[in-house]
Each structure stands twice: as C-alpha cells, then as structure tokens.
Amino acid sequence: MCNQASVLTNEDGRSKGCGIVQYQEPQEAARAIRELQKSILCGRPIFVRGYHNKQGGGGDHGSGRNNGCQLFIRNLSFDTTWRELKDHFQPCGDIGRVEILKAPNGRKKGFGTVCFYRQKDAQNAIHYLNGVELKGRRLEVHVDQKS
C-alpha cells in the first residue's frame, strides 16, 4: 500500500518530470520497481529506482542500523553502472538501493554498496558472489561496516 505520492516541482509550480512514492512495506516498493520499470505513463517511459532517506525514517533504512543488509562491494570496474551492479546481485533477493561511489570530480572510485531488504538475502550475496567476476574484475563482497 502506498503511504504517500508526490510530484516534484520547480519554483514556478511546473513538474520536474519526477516524483516520489512511499510504500508501507519494502516488499511493496520492490514489487513496484520490478513491475513498473520502463512501463509507459502518459505516453512516456518511466524509470523506477529505490531510494532511502539517509536522514532517517523508513524503518531501518537510513536509521544508521545496517542489520547486515547493506553490502560493500570492492574491485568494481570503473565502467560498471549501478544498473549492472544491481542486475548482478538481483538473483540473491530484493534490493532496495545500489550506489557506485564517486570522487568529488565525478570519477568512479571502483567500489559501491548494495542494500538488501532482508539480511538472509545479503548473506546469500556474500556466499554466492564474493570472488565472482563482473566485467572482468573479481568482486570482494562484505557487510558494510560503516552503514
């Protein structure tokens, strides 16, 4: 069930072309991402991704408690996209957020994070994907100690 939906607007009230939908349960958000990604809305394709406010709210996401659900991924190829990383980890379970970290100049740092909704799925990812190659690089997958 959707808690809230809003369209982001400019100062003049015109749509920025994006919006935010907040769901009660993480599984509902994951389902919306799976089913609505690249669907057509008012004649235009939409792109859906997960987001968690790092300032708090939304259950355990953003509260500073990782519970073993956020993974730190090292040794990424510099041309790996967040979508490729997410697709690589998706078979292990429902993913809330993927981020590839960048330096202030915009250059990718070669590491990122994958946040699963369930600890069991994160543990599966560590077990099955640590040491597995993505784009010619052997990944190092660990629980993110800093989240």
N, C-alpha and C. Protein backbone atom coordinates (compact mmCIF):
# COMPACT_ATOMS: atom_id res chain seq x y z
N MET A 1 0.84 -1.18 0.00
CA MET A 1 0.00 0.00 0.00
C MET A 1 0.88 1.24 0.00
N CYS A 2 0.48 2.22 -0.76
CA CYS A 2 1.22 3.47 -0.89
C CYS A 2 0.86 4.40 0.27
N ASN A 3 1.87 4.90 0.97
CA ASN A 3 1.66 5.88 2.04
C ASN A 3 1.48 7.28 1.49
N GLN A 4 2.32 7.63 0.52
CA GLN A 4 2.36 8.99 0.01
C GLN A 4 2.94 8.99 -1.39
N ALA A 5 2.44 9.88 -2.24
CA ALA A 5 3.00 10.07 -3.58
C ALA A 5 3.04 11.57 -3.85
N SER A 6 4.13 12.04 -4.41
CA SER A 6 4.23 13.46 -4.74
C SER A 6 5.05 13.65 -6.00
N VAL A 7 4.68 14.66 -6.76
CA VAL A 7 5.40 15.05 -7.96
C VAL A 7 6.29 16.23 -7.59
N LEU A 8 7.56 16.15 -7.92
CA LEU A 8 8.49 17.24 -7.63
C LEU A 8 8.28 18.37 -8.64
N THR A 9 8.27 19.61 -8.12
CA THR A 9 8.00 20.76 -8.98
C THR A 9 9.08 21.83 -8.82
N ASN A 10 9.18 22.66 -9.85
CA ASN A 10 10.07 23.83 -9.81
C ASN A 10 9.41 24.93 -8.99
N GLU A 11 10.12 26.05 -8.80
CA GLU A 11 9.55 27.18 -8.06
C GLU A 11 8.31 27.75 -8.72
N ASP A 12 8.22 27.58 -10.06
CA ASP A 12 7.05 28.10 -10.77
C ASP A 12 5.88 27.12 -10.79
N GLY A 13 6.03 25.98 -10.09
CA GLY A 13 4.94 25.00 -9.99
C GLY A 13 4.91 23.96 -11.09
N ARG A 14 5.80 24.07 -12.06
CA ARG A 14 5.84 23.08 -13.14
C ARG A 14 6.58 21.83 -12.69
N SER A 15 6.14 20.68 -13.20
CA SER A 15 6.74 19.40 -12.84
C SER A 15 8.19 19.33 -13.29
N LYS A 16 9.03 18.73 -12.45
CA LYS A 16 10.42 18.47 -12.81
C LYS A 16 10.54 17.17 -13.61
N GLY A 17 9.43 16.46 -13.75
CA GLY A 17 9.44 15.21 -14.50
C GLY A 17 9.78 14.00 -13.65
N CYS A 18 9.67 14.16 -12.34
CA CYS A 18 9.94 13.03 -11.46
C CYS A 18 9.09 13.15 -10.20
N GLY A 19 9.02 12.06 -9.47
CA GLY A 19 8.23 12.08 -8.25
C GLY A 19 8.72 11.04 -7.27
N ILE A 20 8.10 11.03 -6.11
CA ILE A 20 8.47 10.10 -5.05
C ILE A 20 7.21 9.40 -4.57
N VAL A 21 7.29 8.07 -4.45
CA VAL A 21 6.20 7.28 -3.90
C VAL A 21 6.74 6.55 -2.70
N GLN A 22 6.07 6.64 -1.57
CA GLN A 22 6.49 5.98 -0.35
C GLN A 22 5.53 4.84 -0.05
N TYR A 23 6.08 3.64 0.15
CA TYR A 23 5.30 2.45 0.44
C TYR A 23 5.42 2.08 1.92
N GLN A 24 4.42 1.37 2.43
CA GLN A 24 4.44 0.94 3.82
C GLN A 24 5.46 -0.17 4.04
N GLU A 25 5.56 -1.08 3.09
CA GLU A 25 6.44 -2.24 3.24
C GLU A 25 7.51 -2.25 2.15
N PRO A 26 8.76 -2.62 2.48
CA PRO A 26 9.82 -2.69 1.48
C PRO A 26 9.50 -3.62 0.32
N GLN A 27 8.78 -4.72 0.60
CA GLN A 27 8.44 -5.67 -0.45
C GLN A 27 7.52 -5.03 -1.49
N GLU A 28 6.64 -4.13 -1.04
CA GLU A 28 5.75 -3.43 -1.97
C GLU A 28 6.55 -2.51 -2.89
N ALA A 29 7.54 -1.84 -2.33
CA ALA A 29 8.39 -0.97 -3.14
C ALA A 29 9.18 -1.80 -4.16
N ALA A 30 9.72 -2.93 -3.73
CA ALA A 30 10.48 -3.80 -4.64
C ALA A 30 9.58 -4.30 -5.76
N ARG A 31 8.35 -4.63 -5.44
CA ARG A 31 7.40 -5.09 -6.46
C ARG A 31 7.12 -3.97 -7.46
N ALA A 32 6.91 -2.76 -6.97
CA ALA A 32 6.65 -1.62 -7.86
C ALA A 32 7.85 -1.40 -8.79
N ILE A 33 9.04 -1.52 -8.27
CA ILE A 33 10.24 -1.35 -9.10
C ILE A 33 10.27 -2.41 -10.19
N ARG A 34 10.03 -3.67 -9.82
CA ARG A 34 10.05 -4.77 -10.80
C ARG A 34 8.98 -4.59 -11.87
N GLU A 35 7.76 -4.26 -11.46
CA GLU A 35 6.63 -4.25 -12.38
C GLU A 35 6.47 -2.96 -13.18
N LEU A 36 6.96 -1.84 -12.64
CA LEU A 36 6.74 -0.56 -13.31
C LEU A 36 7.94 -0.05 -14.10
N GLN A 37 9.12 -0.64 -13.88
CA GLN A 37 10.32 -0.20 -14.57
C GLN A 37 10.10 -0.23 -16.09
N LYS A 38 10.34 0.89 -16.74
CA LYS A 38 10.22 1.05 -18.19
C LYS A 38 8.79 0.89 -18.70
N SER A 39 7.80 0.99 -17.83
CA SER A 39 6.41 0.99 -18.29
C SER A 39 6.10 2.38 -18.86
N ILE A 40 4.95 2.51 -19.49
CA ILE A 40 4.57 3.76 -20.14
C ILE A 40 3.52 4.47 -19.29
N LEU A 41 3.76 5.75 -19.00
CA LEU A 41 2.83 6.58 -18.25
C LEU A 41 2.60 7.86 -19.07
N CYS A 42 1.37 8.09 -19.43
CA CYS A 42 1.02 9.27 -20.25
C CYS A 42 1.88 9.35 -21.51
N GLY A 43 2.12 8.19 -22.14
CA GLY A 43 2.87 8.15 -23.38
C GLY A 43 4.38 8.22 -23.24
N ARG A 44 4.89 8.21 -22.02
CA ARG A 44 6.33 8.32 -21.80
C ARG A 44 6.82 7.17 -20.93
N PRO A 45 8.01 6.62 -21.23
CA PRO A 45 8.54 5.56 -20.37
C PRO A 45 8.94 6.12 -19.01
N ILE A 46 8.71 5.33 -17.97
CA ILE A 46 9.14 5.76 -16.64
C ILE A 46 10.26 4.87 -16.15
N PHE A 47 11.11 5.44 -15.32
CA PHE A 47 12.24 4.73 -14.74
C PHE A 47 12.07 4.77 -13.23
N VAL A 48 12.12 3.61 -12.63
CA VAL A 48 11.82 3.48 -11.20
C VAL A 48 13.05 2.93 -10.50
N ARG A 49 13.40 3.52 -9.36
CA ARG A 49 14.51 3.00 -8.57
C ARG A 49 14.20 3.20 -7.10
N GLY A 50 14.87 2.42 -6.27
CA GLY A 50 14.70 2.53 -4.84
C GLY A 50 15.50 3.69 -4.28
N TYR A 51 15.01 4.25 -3.21
CA TYR A 51 15.70 5.34 -2.53
C TYR A 51 15.36 5.26 -1.05
N HIS A 52 16.35 5.52 -0.23
CA HIS A 52 16.13 5.55 1.21
C HIS A 52 16.74 6.81 1.75
N ASN A 53 15.97 7.57 2.48
CA ASN A 53 16.41 8.83 3.05
C ASN A 53 17.46 8.56 4.12
N LYS A 54 18.67 9.03 3.93
CA LYS A 54 19.74 8.81 4.91
C LYS A 54 19.57 9.66 6.16
N GLN A 55 18.60 10.57 6.17
CA GLN A 55 18.38 11.41 7.34
C GLN A 55 17.46 10.75 8.36
N GLY A 56 16.94 9.58 8.04
CA GLY A 56 16.07 8.88 8.99
C GLY A 56 14.73 8.57 8.37
N GLY A 57 13.93 7.79 9.10
CA GLY A 57 12.62 7.39 8.62
C GLY A 57 12.73 6.13 7.78
N GLY A 58 11.58 5.57 7.42
CA GLY A 58 11.56 4.40 6.56
C GLY A 58 12.07 3.15 7.21
N GLY A 59 11.73 2.90 8.47
CA GLY A 59 12.17 1.68 9.13
C GLY A 59 13.65 1.71 9.43
N ASP A 60 14.34 0.59 9.17
CA ASP A 60 15.77 0.50 9.45
C ASP A 60 16.61 1.22 8.42
N HIS A 61 16.02 1.51 7.24
CA HIS A 61 16.79 2.17 6.19
C HIS A 61 17.00 3.62 6.57
N GLY A 62 18.26 4.04 6.61
CA GLY A 62 18.57 5.43 6.91
C GLY A 62 18.66 5.71 8.39
N SER A 63 18.40 4.71 9.24
CA SER A 63 18.42 4.96 10.68
C SER A 63 19.80 4.78 11.27
N GLY A 64 20.78 4.36 10.43
CA GLY A 64 22.11 4.13 10.93
C GLY A 64 22.33 2.69 11.37
N ARG A 65 21.26 1.89 11.39
CA ARG A 65 21.39 0.48 11.74
C ARG A 65 21.35 -0.33 10.47
N ASN A 66 22.44 -1.04 10.19
CA ASN A 66 22.55 -1.81 8.96
C ASN A 66 21.89 -3.17 9.09
N ASN A 67 22.00 -3.81 10.23
CA ASN A 67 21.46 -5.17 10.44
C ASN A 67 22.00 -6.16 9.42
N GLY A 68 23.17 -5.87 8.86
CA GLY A 68 23.79 -6.81 7.92
C GLY A 68 23.16 -6.82 6.55
N CYS A 69 22.32 -5.85 6.24
CA CYS A 69 21.63 -5.83 4.95
C CYS A 69 22.36 -5.04 3.88
N GLN A 70 23.25 -4.12 4.27
CA GLN A 70 23.99 -3.35 3.28
C GLN A 70 25.37 -3.95 3.11
N LEU A 71 25.71 -4.18 1.84
CA LEU A 71 26.99 -4.78 1.50
C LEU A 71 27.91 -3.75 0.85
N PHE A 72 29.19 -3.91 1.10
CA PHE A 72 30.23 -3.08 0.50
C PHE A 72 30.89 -3.92 -0.59
N ILE A 73 30.93 -3.40 -1.81
CA ILE A 73 31.46 -4.14 -2.95
C ILE A 73 32.73 -3.45 -3.42
N ARG A 74 33.85 -4.19 -3.40
CA ARG A 74 35.14 -3.65 -3.84
C ARG A 74 35.54 -4.25 -5.18
N ASN A 75 36.48 -3.58 -5.83
CA ASN A 75 37.11 -4.03 -7.06
C ASN A 75 36.17 -3.97 -8.27
N LEU A 76 35.29 -2.97 -8.29
CA LEU A 76 34.41 -2.78 -9.45
C LEU A 76 35.21 -2.18 -10.60
N SER A 77 34.87 -2.59 -11.80
CA SER A 77 35.41 -1.94 -12.99
C SER A 77 34.92 -0.50 -12.99
N PHE A 78 35.74 0.42 -13.44
CA PHE A 78 35.36 1.83 -13.44
C PHE A 78 34.22 2.15 -14.40
N ASP A 79 33.91 1.23 -15.31
CA ASP A 79 32.79 1.48 -16.23
C ASP A 79 31.52 0.73 -15.83
N THR A 80 31.52 0.11 -14.64
CA THR A 80 30.31 -0.57 -14.15
C THR A 80 29.27 0.48 -13.77
N THR A 81 28.04 0.26 -14.21
CA THR A 81 26.94 1.16 -13.86
C THR A 81 26.19 0.61 -12.65
N TRP A 82 25.40 1.46 -11.99
CA TRP A 82 24.61 0.98 -10.85
C TRP A 82 23.62 -0.08 -11.32
N ARG A 83 23.09 0.04 -12.52
CA ARG A 83 22.12 -0.93 -13.05
C ARG A 83 22.79 -2.30 -13.24
N GLU A 84 24.00 -2.32 -13.78
CA GLU A 84 24.73 -3.58 -13.97
C GLU A 84 25.02 -4.23 -12.62
N LEU A 85 25.39 -3.43 -11.64
CA LEU A 85 25.66 -3.96 -10.31
C LEU A 85 24.38 -4.54 -9.71
N LYS A 86 23.29 -3.81 -9.83
CA LYS A 86 22.01 -4.30 -9.30
C LYS A 86 21.60 -5.59 -10.00
N ASP A 87 21.69 -5.64 -11.31
CA ASP A 87 21.32 -6.85 -12.06
C ASP A 87 22.17 -8.04 -11.64
N HIS A 88 23.43 -7.80 -11.32
CA HIS A 88 24.33 -8.87 -10.90
C HIS A 88 23.92 -9.45 -9.54
N PHE A 89 23.43 -8.58 -8.64
CA PHE A 89 23.06 -9.01 -7.29
C PHE A 89 21.59 -9.40 -7.15
N GLN A 90 20.75 -9.02 -8.10
CA GLN A 90 19.31 -9.25 -8.02
C GLN A 90 18.91 -10.71 -7.78
N PRO A 91 19.60 -11.71 -8.35
CA PRO A 91 19.19 -13.09 -8.09
C PRO A 91 19.25 -13.50 -6.62
N CYS A 92 19.96 -12.75 -5.80
CA CYS A 92 20.10 -13.09 -4.38
C CYS A 92 18.92 -12.59 -3.54
N GLY A 93 18.12 -11.67 -4.05
CA GLY A 93 16.97 -11.18 -3.29
C GLY A 93 16.58 -9.76 -3.68
N ASP A 94 15.56 -9.26 -3.01
CA ASP A 94 15.05 -7.91 -3.30
C ASP A 94 16.02 -6.85 -2.79
N ILE A 95 16.35 -5.92 -3.68
CA ILE A 95 17.32 -4.87 -3.40
C ILE A 95 16.60 -3.54 -3.26
N GLY A 96 16.96 -2.81 -2.22
CA GLY A 96 16.36 -1.50 -2.01
C GLY A 96 17.14 -0.38 -2.68
N ARG A 97 18.47 -0.51 -2.69
CA ARG A 97 19.29 0.59 -3.21
C ARG A 97 20.65 0.06 -3.63
N VAL A 98 21.18 0.64 -4.69
CA VAL A 98 22.54 0.36 -5.16
C VAL A 98 23.21 1.69 -5.42
N GLU A 99 24.45 1.81 -5.00
CA GLU A 99 25.18 3.05 -5.23
C GLU A 99 26.62 2.73 -5.61
N ILE A 100 27.09 3.38 -6.65
CA ILE A 100 28.51 3.31 -7.01
C ILE A 100 29.11 4.63 -6.59
N LEU A 101 30.09 4.58 -5.71
CA LEU A 101 30.65 5.80 -5.13
C LEU A 101 31.59 6.50 -6.10
N LYS A 102 31.53 7.84 -6.03
CA LYS A 102 32.34 8.67 -6.91
C LYS A 102 33.13 9.70 -6.11
N ALA A 103 34.25 10.10 -6.66
CA ALA A 103 35.06 11.17 -6.09
C ALA A 103 34.37 12.51 -6.36
N PRO A 104 34.78 13.58 -5.67
CA PRO A 104 34.18 14.90 -5.90
C PRO A 104 34.23 15.35 -7.37
N ASN A 105 35.23 14.86 -8.11
CA ASN A 105 35.33 15.24 -9.53
C ASN A 105 34.43 14.40 -10.43
N GLY A 106 33.64 13.46 -9.85
CA GLY A 106 32.72 12.64 -10.62
C GLY A 106 33.27 11.31 -11.09
N ARG A 107 34.56 11.09 -10.87
CA ARG A 107 35.19 9.84 -11.30
C ARG A 107 34.81 8.72 -10.32
N LYS A 108 34.44 7.56 -10.87
CA LYS A 108 34.08 6.42 -10.04
C LYS A 108 35.29 5.93 -9.27
N LYS A 109 35.04 5.49 -8.02
CA LYS A 109 36.13 5.06 -7.13
C LYS A 109 36.44 3.56 -7.23
N GLY A 110 35.58 2.78 -7.89
CA GLY A 110 35.83 1.35 -8.02
C GLY A 110 35.20 0.54 -6.89
N PHE A 111 34.30 1.14 -6.13
CA PHE A 111 33.56 0.40 -5.11
C PHE A 111 32.17 0.99 -4.95
N GLY A 112 31.31 0.21 -4.30
CA GLY A 112 29.93 0.66 -4.12
C GLY A 112 29.23 -0.11 -3.03
N THR A 113 27.93 0.14 -2.91
CA THR A 113 27.12 -0.54 -1.90
C THR A 113 25.87 -1.12 -2.55
N VAL A 114 25.41 -2.22 -1.97
CA VAL A 114 24.14 -2.84 -2.35
C VAL A 114 23.39 -3.07 -1.06
N CYS A 115 22.18 -2.53 -0.97
CA CYS A 115 21.38 -2.67 0.24
C CYS A 115 20.19 -3.59 -0.03
N PHE A 116 20.16 -4.72 0.64
CA PHE A 116 19.06 -5.67 0.53
C PHE A 116 18.02 -5.37 1.60
N TYR A 117 16.78 -5.79 1.34
CA TYR A 117 15.72 -5.63 2.33
C TYR A 117 15.85 -6.65 3.47
N ARG A 118 16.40 -7.83 3.14
CA ARG A 118 16.49 -8.89 4.16
C ARG A 118 17.95 -9.31 4.35
N GLN A 119 18.30 -9.54 5.61
CA GLN A 119 19.65 -9.97 5.96
C GLN A 119 19.99 -11.30 5.30
N LYS A 120 19.03 -12.20 5.22
CA LYS A 120 19.25 -13.51 4.60
C LYS A 120 19.70 -13.35 3.14
N ASP A 121 19.11 -12.41 2.42
CA ASP A 121 19.48 -12.18 1.02
C ASP A 121 20.89 -11.60 0.92
N ALA A 122 21.24 -10.71 1.85
CA ALA A 122 22.59 -10.14 1.86
C ALA A 122 23.62 -11.24 2.13
N GLN A 123 23.32 -12.13 3.06
CA GLN A 123 24.23 -13.25 3.35
C GLN A 123 24.37 -14.17 2.14
N ASN A 124 23.27 -14.41 1.42
CA ASN A 124 23.34 -15.21 0.18
C ASN A 124 24.26 -14.54 -0.83
N ALA A 125 24.16 -13.22 -0.95
CA ALA A 125 25.00 -12.49 -1.91
C ALA A 125 26.48 -12.64 -1.54
N ILE A 126 26.78 -12.54 -0.26
CA ILE A 126 28.18 -12.72 0.17
C ILE A 126 28.65 -14.12 -0.19
N HIS A 127 27.83 -15.11 0.13
CA HIS A 127 28.19 -16.51 -0.11
C HIS A 127 28.38 -16.80 -1.60
N TYR A 128 27.45 -16.35 -2.43
CA TYR A 128 27.47 -16.71 -3.84
C TYR A 128 28.27 -15.77 -4.74
N LEU A 129 28.44 -14.51 -4.36
CA LEU A 129 29.04 -13.55 -5.28
C LEU A 129 30.42 -13.04 -4.87
N ASN A 130 30.85 -13.28 -3.62
CA ASN A 130 32.20 -12.89 -3.24
C ASN A 130 33.20 -13.69 -4.07
N GLY A 131 34.07 -13.01 -4.79
CA GLY A 131 35.06 -13.67 -5.63
C GLY A 131 34.59 -13.94 -7.05
N VAL A 132 33.33 -13.65 -7.34
CA VAL A 132 32.80 -13.86 -8.69
C VAL A 132 33.13 -12.64 -9.55
N GLU A 133 33.41 -12.87 -10.83
CA GLU A 133 33.78 -11.78 -11.73
C GLU A 133 32.57 -11.03 -12.26
N LEU A 134 32.73 -9.72 -12.37
CA LEU A 134 31.79 -8.84 -13.05
C LEU A 134 32.62 -7.90 -13.91
N LYS A 135 32.38 -7.93 -15.21
CA LYS A 135 33.11 -7.09 -16.17
C LYS A 135 34.62 -7.27 -16.04
N GLY A 136 35.04 -8.53 -15.87
CA GLY A 136 36.46 -8.85 -15.84
C GLY A 136 37.16 -8.60 -14.52
N ARG A 137 36.42 -8.22 -13.48
CA ARG A 137 37.02 -7.95 -12.16
C ARG A 137 36.41 -8.89 -11.13
N ARG A 138 37.26 -9.48 -10.30
CA ARG A 138 36.80 -10.37 -9.23
C ARG A 138 36.33 -9.52 -8.05
N LEU A 139 35.03 -9.59 -7.74
CA LEU A 139 34.44 -8.74 -6.71
C LEU A 139 34.76 -9.22 -5.31
N GLU A 140 34.91 -8.25 -4.41
CA GLU A 140 35.02 -8.52 -2.97
C GLU A 140 33.74 -8.02 -2.34
N VAL A 141 32.98 -8.92 -1.71
CA VAL A 141 31.67 -8.60 -1.16
C VAL A 141 31.66 -8.84 0.34
N HIS A 142 31.37 -7.79 1.11
CA HIS A 142 31.39 -7.86 2.58
C HIS A 142 30.24 -7.05 3.14
N VAL A 143 29.87 -7.32 4.39
CA VAL A 143 28.91 -6.46 5.09
C VAL A 143 29.55 -5.09 5.23
N ASP A 144 28.78 -4.05 4.94
CA ASP A 144 29.28 -2.68 5.04
C ASP A 144 29.33 -2.27 6.53
N GLN A 145 30.52 -2.15 7.07
CA GLN A 145 30.71 -1.83 8.48
C GLN A 145 30.42 -0.36 8.81
N LYS A 146 30.36 0.49 7.78
CA LYS A 146 30.18 1.93 8.03
C LYS A 146 28.74 2.40 7.86
N SER A 147 27.84 1.49 7.52
CA SER A 147 26.45 1.94 7.32
C SER A 147 25.68 1.93 8.61
